[in-house]
mmCIF file of C-alpha atoms in Angstrom:
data_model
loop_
_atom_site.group_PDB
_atom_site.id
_atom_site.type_symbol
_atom_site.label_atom_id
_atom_site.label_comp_id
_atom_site.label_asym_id
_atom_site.label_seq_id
_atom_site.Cartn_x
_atom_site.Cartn_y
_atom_site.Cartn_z
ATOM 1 C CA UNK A 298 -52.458 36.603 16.199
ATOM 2 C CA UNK A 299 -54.212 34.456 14.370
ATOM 3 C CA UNK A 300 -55.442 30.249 14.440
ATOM 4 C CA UNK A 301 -52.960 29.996 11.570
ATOM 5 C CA UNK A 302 -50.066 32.002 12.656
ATOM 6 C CA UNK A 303 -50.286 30.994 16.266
ATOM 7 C CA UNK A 304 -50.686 27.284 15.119
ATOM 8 C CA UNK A 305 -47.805 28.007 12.999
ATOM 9 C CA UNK A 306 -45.385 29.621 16.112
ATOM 10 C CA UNK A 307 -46.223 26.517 17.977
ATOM 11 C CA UNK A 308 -44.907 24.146 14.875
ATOM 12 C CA UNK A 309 -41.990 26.216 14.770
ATOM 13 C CA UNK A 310 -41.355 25.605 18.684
ATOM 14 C CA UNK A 311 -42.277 21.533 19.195
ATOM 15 C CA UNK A 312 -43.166 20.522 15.561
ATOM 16 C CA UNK A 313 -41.394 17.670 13.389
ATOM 17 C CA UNK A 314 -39.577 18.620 10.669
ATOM 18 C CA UNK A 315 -42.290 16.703 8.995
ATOM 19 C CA UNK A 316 -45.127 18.212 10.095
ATOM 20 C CA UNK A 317 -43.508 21.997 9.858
ATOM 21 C CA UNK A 318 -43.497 20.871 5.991
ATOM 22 C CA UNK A 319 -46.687 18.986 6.130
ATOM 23 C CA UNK A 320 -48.228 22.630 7.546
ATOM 24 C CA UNK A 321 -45.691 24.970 5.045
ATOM 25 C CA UNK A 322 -47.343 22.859 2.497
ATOM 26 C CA UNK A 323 -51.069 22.812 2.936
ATOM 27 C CA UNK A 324 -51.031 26.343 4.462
ATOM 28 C CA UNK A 325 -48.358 28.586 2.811
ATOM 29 C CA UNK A 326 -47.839 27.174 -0.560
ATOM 30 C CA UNK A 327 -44.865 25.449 0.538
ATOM 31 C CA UNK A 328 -43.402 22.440 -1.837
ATOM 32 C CA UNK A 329 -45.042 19.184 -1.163
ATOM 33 C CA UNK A 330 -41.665 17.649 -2.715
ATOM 34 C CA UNK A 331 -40.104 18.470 1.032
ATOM 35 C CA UNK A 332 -42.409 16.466 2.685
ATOM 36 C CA UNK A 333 -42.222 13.740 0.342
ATOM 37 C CA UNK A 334 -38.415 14.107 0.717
ATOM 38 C CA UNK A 335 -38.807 13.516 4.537
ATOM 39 C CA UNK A 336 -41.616 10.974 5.006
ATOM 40 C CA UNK A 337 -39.266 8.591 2.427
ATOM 41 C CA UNK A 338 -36.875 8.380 5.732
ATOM 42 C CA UNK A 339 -39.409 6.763 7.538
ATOM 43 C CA UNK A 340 -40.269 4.115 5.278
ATOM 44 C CA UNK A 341 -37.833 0.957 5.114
ATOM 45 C CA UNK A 342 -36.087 -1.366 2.591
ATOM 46 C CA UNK A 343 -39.194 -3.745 3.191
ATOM 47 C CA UNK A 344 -41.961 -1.158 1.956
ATOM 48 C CA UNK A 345 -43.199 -0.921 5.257
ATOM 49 C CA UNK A 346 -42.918 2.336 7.563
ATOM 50 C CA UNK A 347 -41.767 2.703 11.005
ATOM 51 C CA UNK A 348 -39.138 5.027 12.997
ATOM 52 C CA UNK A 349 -41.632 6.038 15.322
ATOM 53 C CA UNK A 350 -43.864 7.866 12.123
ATOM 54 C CA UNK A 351 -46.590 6.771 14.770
ATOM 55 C CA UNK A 352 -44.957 8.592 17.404
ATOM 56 C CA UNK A 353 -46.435 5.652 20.425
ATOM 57 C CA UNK A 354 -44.219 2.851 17.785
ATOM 58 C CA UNK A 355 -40.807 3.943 18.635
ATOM 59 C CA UNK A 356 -39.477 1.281 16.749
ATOM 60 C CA UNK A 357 -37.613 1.017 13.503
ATOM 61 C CA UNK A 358 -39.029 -1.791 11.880
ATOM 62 C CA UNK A 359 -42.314 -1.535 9.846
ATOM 63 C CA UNK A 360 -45.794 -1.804 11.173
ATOM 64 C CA UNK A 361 -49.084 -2.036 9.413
ATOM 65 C CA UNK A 362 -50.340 0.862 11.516
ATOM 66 C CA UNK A 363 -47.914 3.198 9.830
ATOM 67 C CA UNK A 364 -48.814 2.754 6.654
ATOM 68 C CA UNK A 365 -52.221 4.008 7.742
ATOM 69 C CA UNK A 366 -50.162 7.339 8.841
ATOM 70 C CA UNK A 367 -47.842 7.320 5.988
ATOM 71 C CA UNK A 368 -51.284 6.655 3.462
ATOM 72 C CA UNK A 369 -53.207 9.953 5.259
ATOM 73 C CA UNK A 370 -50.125 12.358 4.670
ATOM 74 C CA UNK A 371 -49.927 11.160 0.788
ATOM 75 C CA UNK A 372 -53.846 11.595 0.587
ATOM 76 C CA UNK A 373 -53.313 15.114 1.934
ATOM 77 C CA UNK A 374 -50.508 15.844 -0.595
ATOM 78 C CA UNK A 375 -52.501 14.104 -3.729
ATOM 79 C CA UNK A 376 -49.462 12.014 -3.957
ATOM 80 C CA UNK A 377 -50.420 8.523 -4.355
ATOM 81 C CA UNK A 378 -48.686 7.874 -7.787
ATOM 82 C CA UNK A 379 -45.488 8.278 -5.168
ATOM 83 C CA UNK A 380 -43.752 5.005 -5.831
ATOM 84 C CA UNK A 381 -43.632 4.715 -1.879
ATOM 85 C CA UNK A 382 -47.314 3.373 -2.128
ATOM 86 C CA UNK A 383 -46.662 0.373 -4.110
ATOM 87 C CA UNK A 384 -43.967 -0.521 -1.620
ATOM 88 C CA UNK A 385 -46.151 -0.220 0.966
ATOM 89 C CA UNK A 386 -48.874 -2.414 -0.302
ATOM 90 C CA UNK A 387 -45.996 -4.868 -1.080
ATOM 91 C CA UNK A 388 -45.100 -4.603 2.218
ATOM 92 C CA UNK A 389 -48.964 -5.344 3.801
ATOM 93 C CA UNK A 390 -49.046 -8.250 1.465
ATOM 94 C CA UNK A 391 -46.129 -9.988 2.805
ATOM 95 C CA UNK A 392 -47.011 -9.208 6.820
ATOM 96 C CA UNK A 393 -51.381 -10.239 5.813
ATOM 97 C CA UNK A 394 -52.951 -12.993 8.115
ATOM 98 C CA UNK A 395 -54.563 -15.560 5.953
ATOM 99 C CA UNK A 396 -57.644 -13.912 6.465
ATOM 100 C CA UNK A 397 -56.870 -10.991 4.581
ATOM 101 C CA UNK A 398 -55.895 -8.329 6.371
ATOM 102 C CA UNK A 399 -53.576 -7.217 8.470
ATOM 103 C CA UNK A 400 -52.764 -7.560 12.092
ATOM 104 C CA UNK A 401 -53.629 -4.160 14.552
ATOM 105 C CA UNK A 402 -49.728 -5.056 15.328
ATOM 106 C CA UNK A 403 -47.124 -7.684 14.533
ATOM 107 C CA UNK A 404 -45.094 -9.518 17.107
ATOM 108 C CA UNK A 405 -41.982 -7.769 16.531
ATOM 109 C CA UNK A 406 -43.307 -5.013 18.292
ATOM 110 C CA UNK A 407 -42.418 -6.560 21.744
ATOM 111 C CA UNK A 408 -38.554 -5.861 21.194
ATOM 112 C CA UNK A 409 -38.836 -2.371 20.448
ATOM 113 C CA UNK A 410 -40.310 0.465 22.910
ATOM 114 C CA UNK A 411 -44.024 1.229 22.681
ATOM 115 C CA UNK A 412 -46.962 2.064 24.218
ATOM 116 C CA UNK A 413 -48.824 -0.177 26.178
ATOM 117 C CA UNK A 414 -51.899 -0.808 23.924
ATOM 118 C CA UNK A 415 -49.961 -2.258 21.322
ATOM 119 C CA UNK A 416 -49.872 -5.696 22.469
ATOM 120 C CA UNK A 417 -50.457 -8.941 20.225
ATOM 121 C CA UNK A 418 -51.248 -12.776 20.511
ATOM 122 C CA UNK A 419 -48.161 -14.571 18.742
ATOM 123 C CA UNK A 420 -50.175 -15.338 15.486
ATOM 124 C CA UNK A 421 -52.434 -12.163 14.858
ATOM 125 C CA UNK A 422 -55.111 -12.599 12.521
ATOM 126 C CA UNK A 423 -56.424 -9.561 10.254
ATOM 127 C CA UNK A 424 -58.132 -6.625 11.641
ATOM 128 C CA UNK A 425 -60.313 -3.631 10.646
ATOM 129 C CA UNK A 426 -57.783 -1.303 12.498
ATOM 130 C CA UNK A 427 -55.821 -0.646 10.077
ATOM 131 C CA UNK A 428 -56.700 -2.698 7.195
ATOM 132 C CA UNK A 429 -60.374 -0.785 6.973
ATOM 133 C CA UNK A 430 -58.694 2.584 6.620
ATOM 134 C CA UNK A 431 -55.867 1.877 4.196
ATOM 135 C CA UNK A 432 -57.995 -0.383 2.053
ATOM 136 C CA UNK A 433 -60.225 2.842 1.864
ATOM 137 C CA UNK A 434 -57.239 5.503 0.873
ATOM 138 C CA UNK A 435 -56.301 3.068 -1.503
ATOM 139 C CA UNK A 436 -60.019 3.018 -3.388
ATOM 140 C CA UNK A 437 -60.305 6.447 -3.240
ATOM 141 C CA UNK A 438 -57.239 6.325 -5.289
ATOM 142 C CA UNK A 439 -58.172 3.947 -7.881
ATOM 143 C CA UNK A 440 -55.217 1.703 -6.538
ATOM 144 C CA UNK A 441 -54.595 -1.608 -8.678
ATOM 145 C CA UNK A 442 -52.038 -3.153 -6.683
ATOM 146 C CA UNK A 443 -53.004 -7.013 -5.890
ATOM 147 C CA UNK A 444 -53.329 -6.511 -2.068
ATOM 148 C CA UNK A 445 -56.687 -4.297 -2.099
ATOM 149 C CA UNK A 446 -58.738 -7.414 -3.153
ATOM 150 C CA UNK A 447 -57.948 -9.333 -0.370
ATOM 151 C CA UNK A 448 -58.042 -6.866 1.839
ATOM 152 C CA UNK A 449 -61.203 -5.714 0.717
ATOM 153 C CA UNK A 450 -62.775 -8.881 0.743
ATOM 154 C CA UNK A 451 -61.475 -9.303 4.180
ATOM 155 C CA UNK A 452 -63.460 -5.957 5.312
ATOM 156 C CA UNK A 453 -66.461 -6.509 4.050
ATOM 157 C CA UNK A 454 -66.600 -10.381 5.657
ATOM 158 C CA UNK A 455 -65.594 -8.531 9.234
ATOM 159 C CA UNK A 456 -68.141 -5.627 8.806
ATOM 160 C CA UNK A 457 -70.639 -7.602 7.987
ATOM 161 C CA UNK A 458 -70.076 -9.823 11.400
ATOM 162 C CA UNK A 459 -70.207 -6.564 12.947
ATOM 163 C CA UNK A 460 -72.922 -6.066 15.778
ATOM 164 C CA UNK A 461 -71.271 -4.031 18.449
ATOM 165 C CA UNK A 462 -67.714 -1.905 17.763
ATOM 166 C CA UNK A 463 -65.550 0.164 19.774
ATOM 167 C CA UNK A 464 -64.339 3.843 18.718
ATOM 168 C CA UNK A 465 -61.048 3.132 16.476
ATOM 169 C CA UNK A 466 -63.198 -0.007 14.976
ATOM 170 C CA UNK A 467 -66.175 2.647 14.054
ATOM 171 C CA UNK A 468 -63.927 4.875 12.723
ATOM 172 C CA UNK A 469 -61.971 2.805 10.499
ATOM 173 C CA UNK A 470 -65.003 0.910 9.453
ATOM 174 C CA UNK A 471 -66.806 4.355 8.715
ATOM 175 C CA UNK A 472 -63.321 5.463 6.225
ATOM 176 C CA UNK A 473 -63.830 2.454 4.279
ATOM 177 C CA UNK A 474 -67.695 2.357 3.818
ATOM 178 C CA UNK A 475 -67.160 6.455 2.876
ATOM 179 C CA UNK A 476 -64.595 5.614 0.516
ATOM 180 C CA UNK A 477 -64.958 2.119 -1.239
ATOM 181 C CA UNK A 478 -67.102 2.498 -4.693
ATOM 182 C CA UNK A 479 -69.016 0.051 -4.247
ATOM 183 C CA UNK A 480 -71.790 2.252 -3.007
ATOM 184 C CA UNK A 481 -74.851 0.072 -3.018
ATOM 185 C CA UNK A 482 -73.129 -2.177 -0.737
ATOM 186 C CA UNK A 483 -71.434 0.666 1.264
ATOM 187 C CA UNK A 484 -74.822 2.423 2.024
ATOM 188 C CA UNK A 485 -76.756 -0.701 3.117
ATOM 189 C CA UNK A 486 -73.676 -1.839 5.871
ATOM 190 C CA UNK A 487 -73.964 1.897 7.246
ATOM 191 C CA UNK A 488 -77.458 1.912 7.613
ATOM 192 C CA UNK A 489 -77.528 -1.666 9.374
ATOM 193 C CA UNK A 490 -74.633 -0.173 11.310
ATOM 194 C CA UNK A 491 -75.039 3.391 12.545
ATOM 195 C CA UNK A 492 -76.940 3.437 16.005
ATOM 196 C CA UNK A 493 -74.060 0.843 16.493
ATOM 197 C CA UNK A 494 -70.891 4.299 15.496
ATOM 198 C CA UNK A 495 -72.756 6.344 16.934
ATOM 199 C CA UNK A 496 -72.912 4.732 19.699
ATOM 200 C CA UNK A 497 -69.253 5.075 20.362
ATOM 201 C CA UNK A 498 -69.249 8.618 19.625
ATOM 202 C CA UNK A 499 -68.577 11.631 22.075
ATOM 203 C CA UNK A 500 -71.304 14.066 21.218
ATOM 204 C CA UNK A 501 -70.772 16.294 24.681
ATOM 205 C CA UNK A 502 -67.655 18.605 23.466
ATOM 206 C CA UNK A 503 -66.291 18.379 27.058
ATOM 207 C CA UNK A 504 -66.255 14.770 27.452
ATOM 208 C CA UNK A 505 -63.092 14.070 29.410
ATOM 209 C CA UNK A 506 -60.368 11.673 28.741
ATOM 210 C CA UNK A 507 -59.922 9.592 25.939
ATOM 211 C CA UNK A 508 -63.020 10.591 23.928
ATOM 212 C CA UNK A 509 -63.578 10.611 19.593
ATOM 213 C CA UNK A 510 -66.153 13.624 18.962
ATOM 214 C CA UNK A 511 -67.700 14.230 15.539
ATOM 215 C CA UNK A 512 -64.617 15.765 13.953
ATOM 216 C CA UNK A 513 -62.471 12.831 15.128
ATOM 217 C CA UNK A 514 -65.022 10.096 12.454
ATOM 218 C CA UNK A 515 -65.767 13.024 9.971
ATOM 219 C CA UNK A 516 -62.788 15.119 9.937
ATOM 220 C CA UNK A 517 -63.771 16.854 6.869
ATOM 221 C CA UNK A 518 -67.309 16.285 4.855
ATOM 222 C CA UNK A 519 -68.312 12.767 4.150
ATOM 223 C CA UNK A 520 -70.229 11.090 1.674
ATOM 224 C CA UNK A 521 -72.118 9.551 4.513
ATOM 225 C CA UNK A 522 -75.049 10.976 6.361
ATOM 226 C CA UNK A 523 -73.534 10.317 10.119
ATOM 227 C CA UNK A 524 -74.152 13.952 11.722
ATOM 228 C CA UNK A 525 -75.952 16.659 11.613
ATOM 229 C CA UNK A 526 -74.527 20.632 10.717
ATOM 230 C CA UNK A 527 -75.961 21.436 13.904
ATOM 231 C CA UNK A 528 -73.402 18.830 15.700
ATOM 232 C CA UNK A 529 -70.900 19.811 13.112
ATOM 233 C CA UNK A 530 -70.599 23.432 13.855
ATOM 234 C CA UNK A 531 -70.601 22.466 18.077
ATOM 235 C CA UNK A 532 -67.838 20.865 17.710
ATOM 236 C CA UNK A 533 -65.910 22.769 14.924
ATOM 237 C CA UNK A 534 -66.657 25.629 17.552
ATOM 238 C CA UNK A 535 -64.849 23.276 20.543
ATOM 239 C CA UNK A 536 -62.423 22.912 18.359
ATOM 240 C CA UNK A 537 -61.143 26.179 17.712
ATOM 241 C CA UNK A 538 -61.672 26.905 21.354
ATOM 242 C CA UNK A 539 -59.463 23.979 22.010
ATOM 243 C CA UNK A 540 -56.470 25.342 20.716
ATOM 244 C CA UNK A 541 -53.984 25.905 23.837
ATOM 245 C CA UNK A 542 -52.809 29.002 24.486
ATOM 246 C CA UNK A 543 -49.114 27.786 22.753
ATOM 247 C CA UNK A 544 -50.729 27.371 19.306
ATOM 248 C CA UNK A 545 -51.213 23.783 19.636
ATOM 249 C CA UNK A 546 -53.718 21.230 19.863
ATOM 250 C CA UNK A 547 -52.576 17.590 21.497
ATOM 251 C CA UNK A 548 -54.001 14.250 21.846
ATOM 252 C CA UNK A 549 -56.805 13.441 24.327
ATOM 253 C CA UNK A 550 -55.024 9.977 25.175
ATOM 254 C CA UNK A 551 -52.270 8.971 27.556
ATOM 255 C CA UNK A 552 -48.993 10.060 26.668
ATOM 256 C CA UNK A 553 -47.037 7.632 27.830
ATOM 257 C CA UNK A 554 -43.907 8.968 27.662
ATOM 258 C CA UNK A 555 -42.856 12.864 27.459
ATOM 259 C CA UNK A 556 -41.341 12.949 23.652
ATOM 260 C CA UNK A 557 -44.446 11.786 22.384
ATOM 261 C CA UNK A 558 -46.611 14.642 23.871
ATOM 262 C CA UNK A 559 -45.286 17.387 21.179
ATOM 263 C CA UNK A 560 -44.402 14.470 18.332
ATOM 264 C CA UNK A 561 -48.387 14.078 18.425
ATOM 265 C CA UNK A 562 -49.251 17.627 19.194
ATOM 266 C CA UNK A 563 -47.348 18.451 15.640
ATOM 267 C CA UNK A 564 -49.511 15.918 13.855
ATOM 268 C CA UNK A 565 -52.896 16.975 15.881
ATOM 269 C CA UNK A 566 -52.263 20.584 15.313
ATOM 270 C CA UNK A 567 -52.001 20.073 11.271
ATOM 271 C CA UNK A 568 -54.634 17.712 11.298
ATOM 272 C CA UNK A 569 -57.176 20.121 13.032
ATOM 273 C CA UNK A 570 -56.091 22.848 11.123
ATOM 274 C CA UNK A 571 -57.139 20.614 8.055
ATOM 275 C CA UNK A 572 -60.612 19.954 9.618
ATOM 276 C CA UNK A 573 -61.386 23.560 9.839
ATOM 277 C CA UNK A 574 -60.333 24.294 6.255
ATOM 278 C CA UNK A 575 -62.517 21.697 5.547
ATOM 279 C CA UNK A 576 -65.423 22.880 7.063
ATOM 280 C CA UNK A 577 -64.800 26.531 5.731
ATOM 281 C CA UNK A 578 -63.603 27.836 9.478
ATOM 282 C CA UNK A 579 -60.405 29.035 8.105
ATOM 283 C CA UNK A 580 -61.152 32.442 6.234
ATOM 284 C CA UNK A 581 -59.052 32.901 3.370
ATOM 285 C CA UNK A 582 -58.113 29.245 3.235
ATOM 286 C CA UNK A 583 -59.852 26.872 0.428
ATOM 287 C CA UNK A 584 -59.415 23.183 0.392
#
């Protein structure tokens, strides 16, 4: 049995619905309508998403993180004329700190169950994670909706104050410099800023824990120069060698509570399957 079909048996066993369509779509021709269909019961009157879409927000109210997750399936699908991205953005403009972006998480979080990273001061002002990422998505598909100029003005003021960043900071921040078209600019904050990603990068494929290797920042090619094939094809080998003998791949952090251990391994296993399409590790399968 193959990566595919034993990826596939795994789906079948733990997956979401949505990410047994998310796969059936990007792997076996399925209809990207179905997962359309399904990821529209996630998002709420308000635009925003929630109903645990990020499986450790168990919530049902909207969250700006995800949009971010919401944002990555449409990319995947080539569906961003969906009308559900307008209602998002609608949605990130009314929850934005003054400064532009918005929070890593709102207040409302603390009546619903989570994990325990998502904590927040009362006021929240803007931050990189997720406003980095989304702003990106939304450049890399020509969005016009009113909320990307603030939003991008906001990320370029906080990269720019950047000196030292942690992982999920690095790798939003590197999404938005890879994406944004305003190159010049782009290419000049990732030079003044790489020792400082890399930096936060895993580069030993066995690091333990809660580690973010190569194919965790460039999860298929980017635009910009941040590894080398050689460290490329080490850990697109680790990857493949990661799958568990179930079919699956799962998440490297704490899984806090057991529903969300197979909620993210559906997710992780299509989005690792994407990476080695990407990287032409998939025989038979083009991007």
């Amino acid at each position: 049995m193959d990566v595919i079909d034993r990826a596939e048996k795994y789906l079948q066993l733990h997956g979401r619905l949505l990410d047994r369509l998310r796969f059936e779509a990007l792997f076996k021709d399925g209809p990207r309508e179905r997962v359309l269909d399904v990821l529209r019961c996630y998002q709420n009157a308000d635009g925003g998403f929630g109903n645990a879409l990020e499986p450790d927000l168990r919530g049902a109210g909207s969250q700006p993180e995800p949009v971010e997750v919401a944002f990555w399936i449409l990319d995947e699908l080539d569906a961003f004329d969906s009308p559900m991205v307008s209602a998002a953005c609608d949605y990130l403009a009314e929850v934005s700190a003054p400064d532009g972006g918005v929070p890593f998480v709102l207040p409302s979080v603390r009546d619903t169950p989570h994990a325990p990273w998502w904590e927040t001061p009362d006021s929240p002002p803007g931050s990189l994670i997720p406003t980095a990422s989304i702003a990106g998505l939304l450049h890399k598909h020509g969005s016009t909706h009113p909320w990307l100029a603030a939003a991008t003005d906001f990320c370029w003021s906080r990269i720019a104050a950047i000196k030292e960043t942690g992982e999920y900071e690095a790798r939003a921040v590197v999404t938005f410099l890879d994406l944004v078209p305003d190159r010049a600019r782009a290419e000049a904050e990732f030079a003044r800023l790489r020792e400082a990603v890399l930096a936060t990068v895993a580069f030993d494929p066995g690091a333990p824990g809660h580690a973010h290797f190569p194919t965790d920042f460039a999860s298929e090619p980017l635009r910009l120069p941040l590894f080398t094939q050689d460290v490329l094809d080490t850990h697109l080998d680790a990857l493949i060698a990661a799958q568990s003998d179930d079919g699956g791949w799962s998440g490297n952090w704490l899984m806090w509570t057991p529903l969300v251990e197979h909620e993210w391994g559906g997710y992780v296993t299509v989005q690792r399957l994407k990476t080695l399409r990407a990287y032409g590790r998939l025989p038979g399968f083009c991007r």
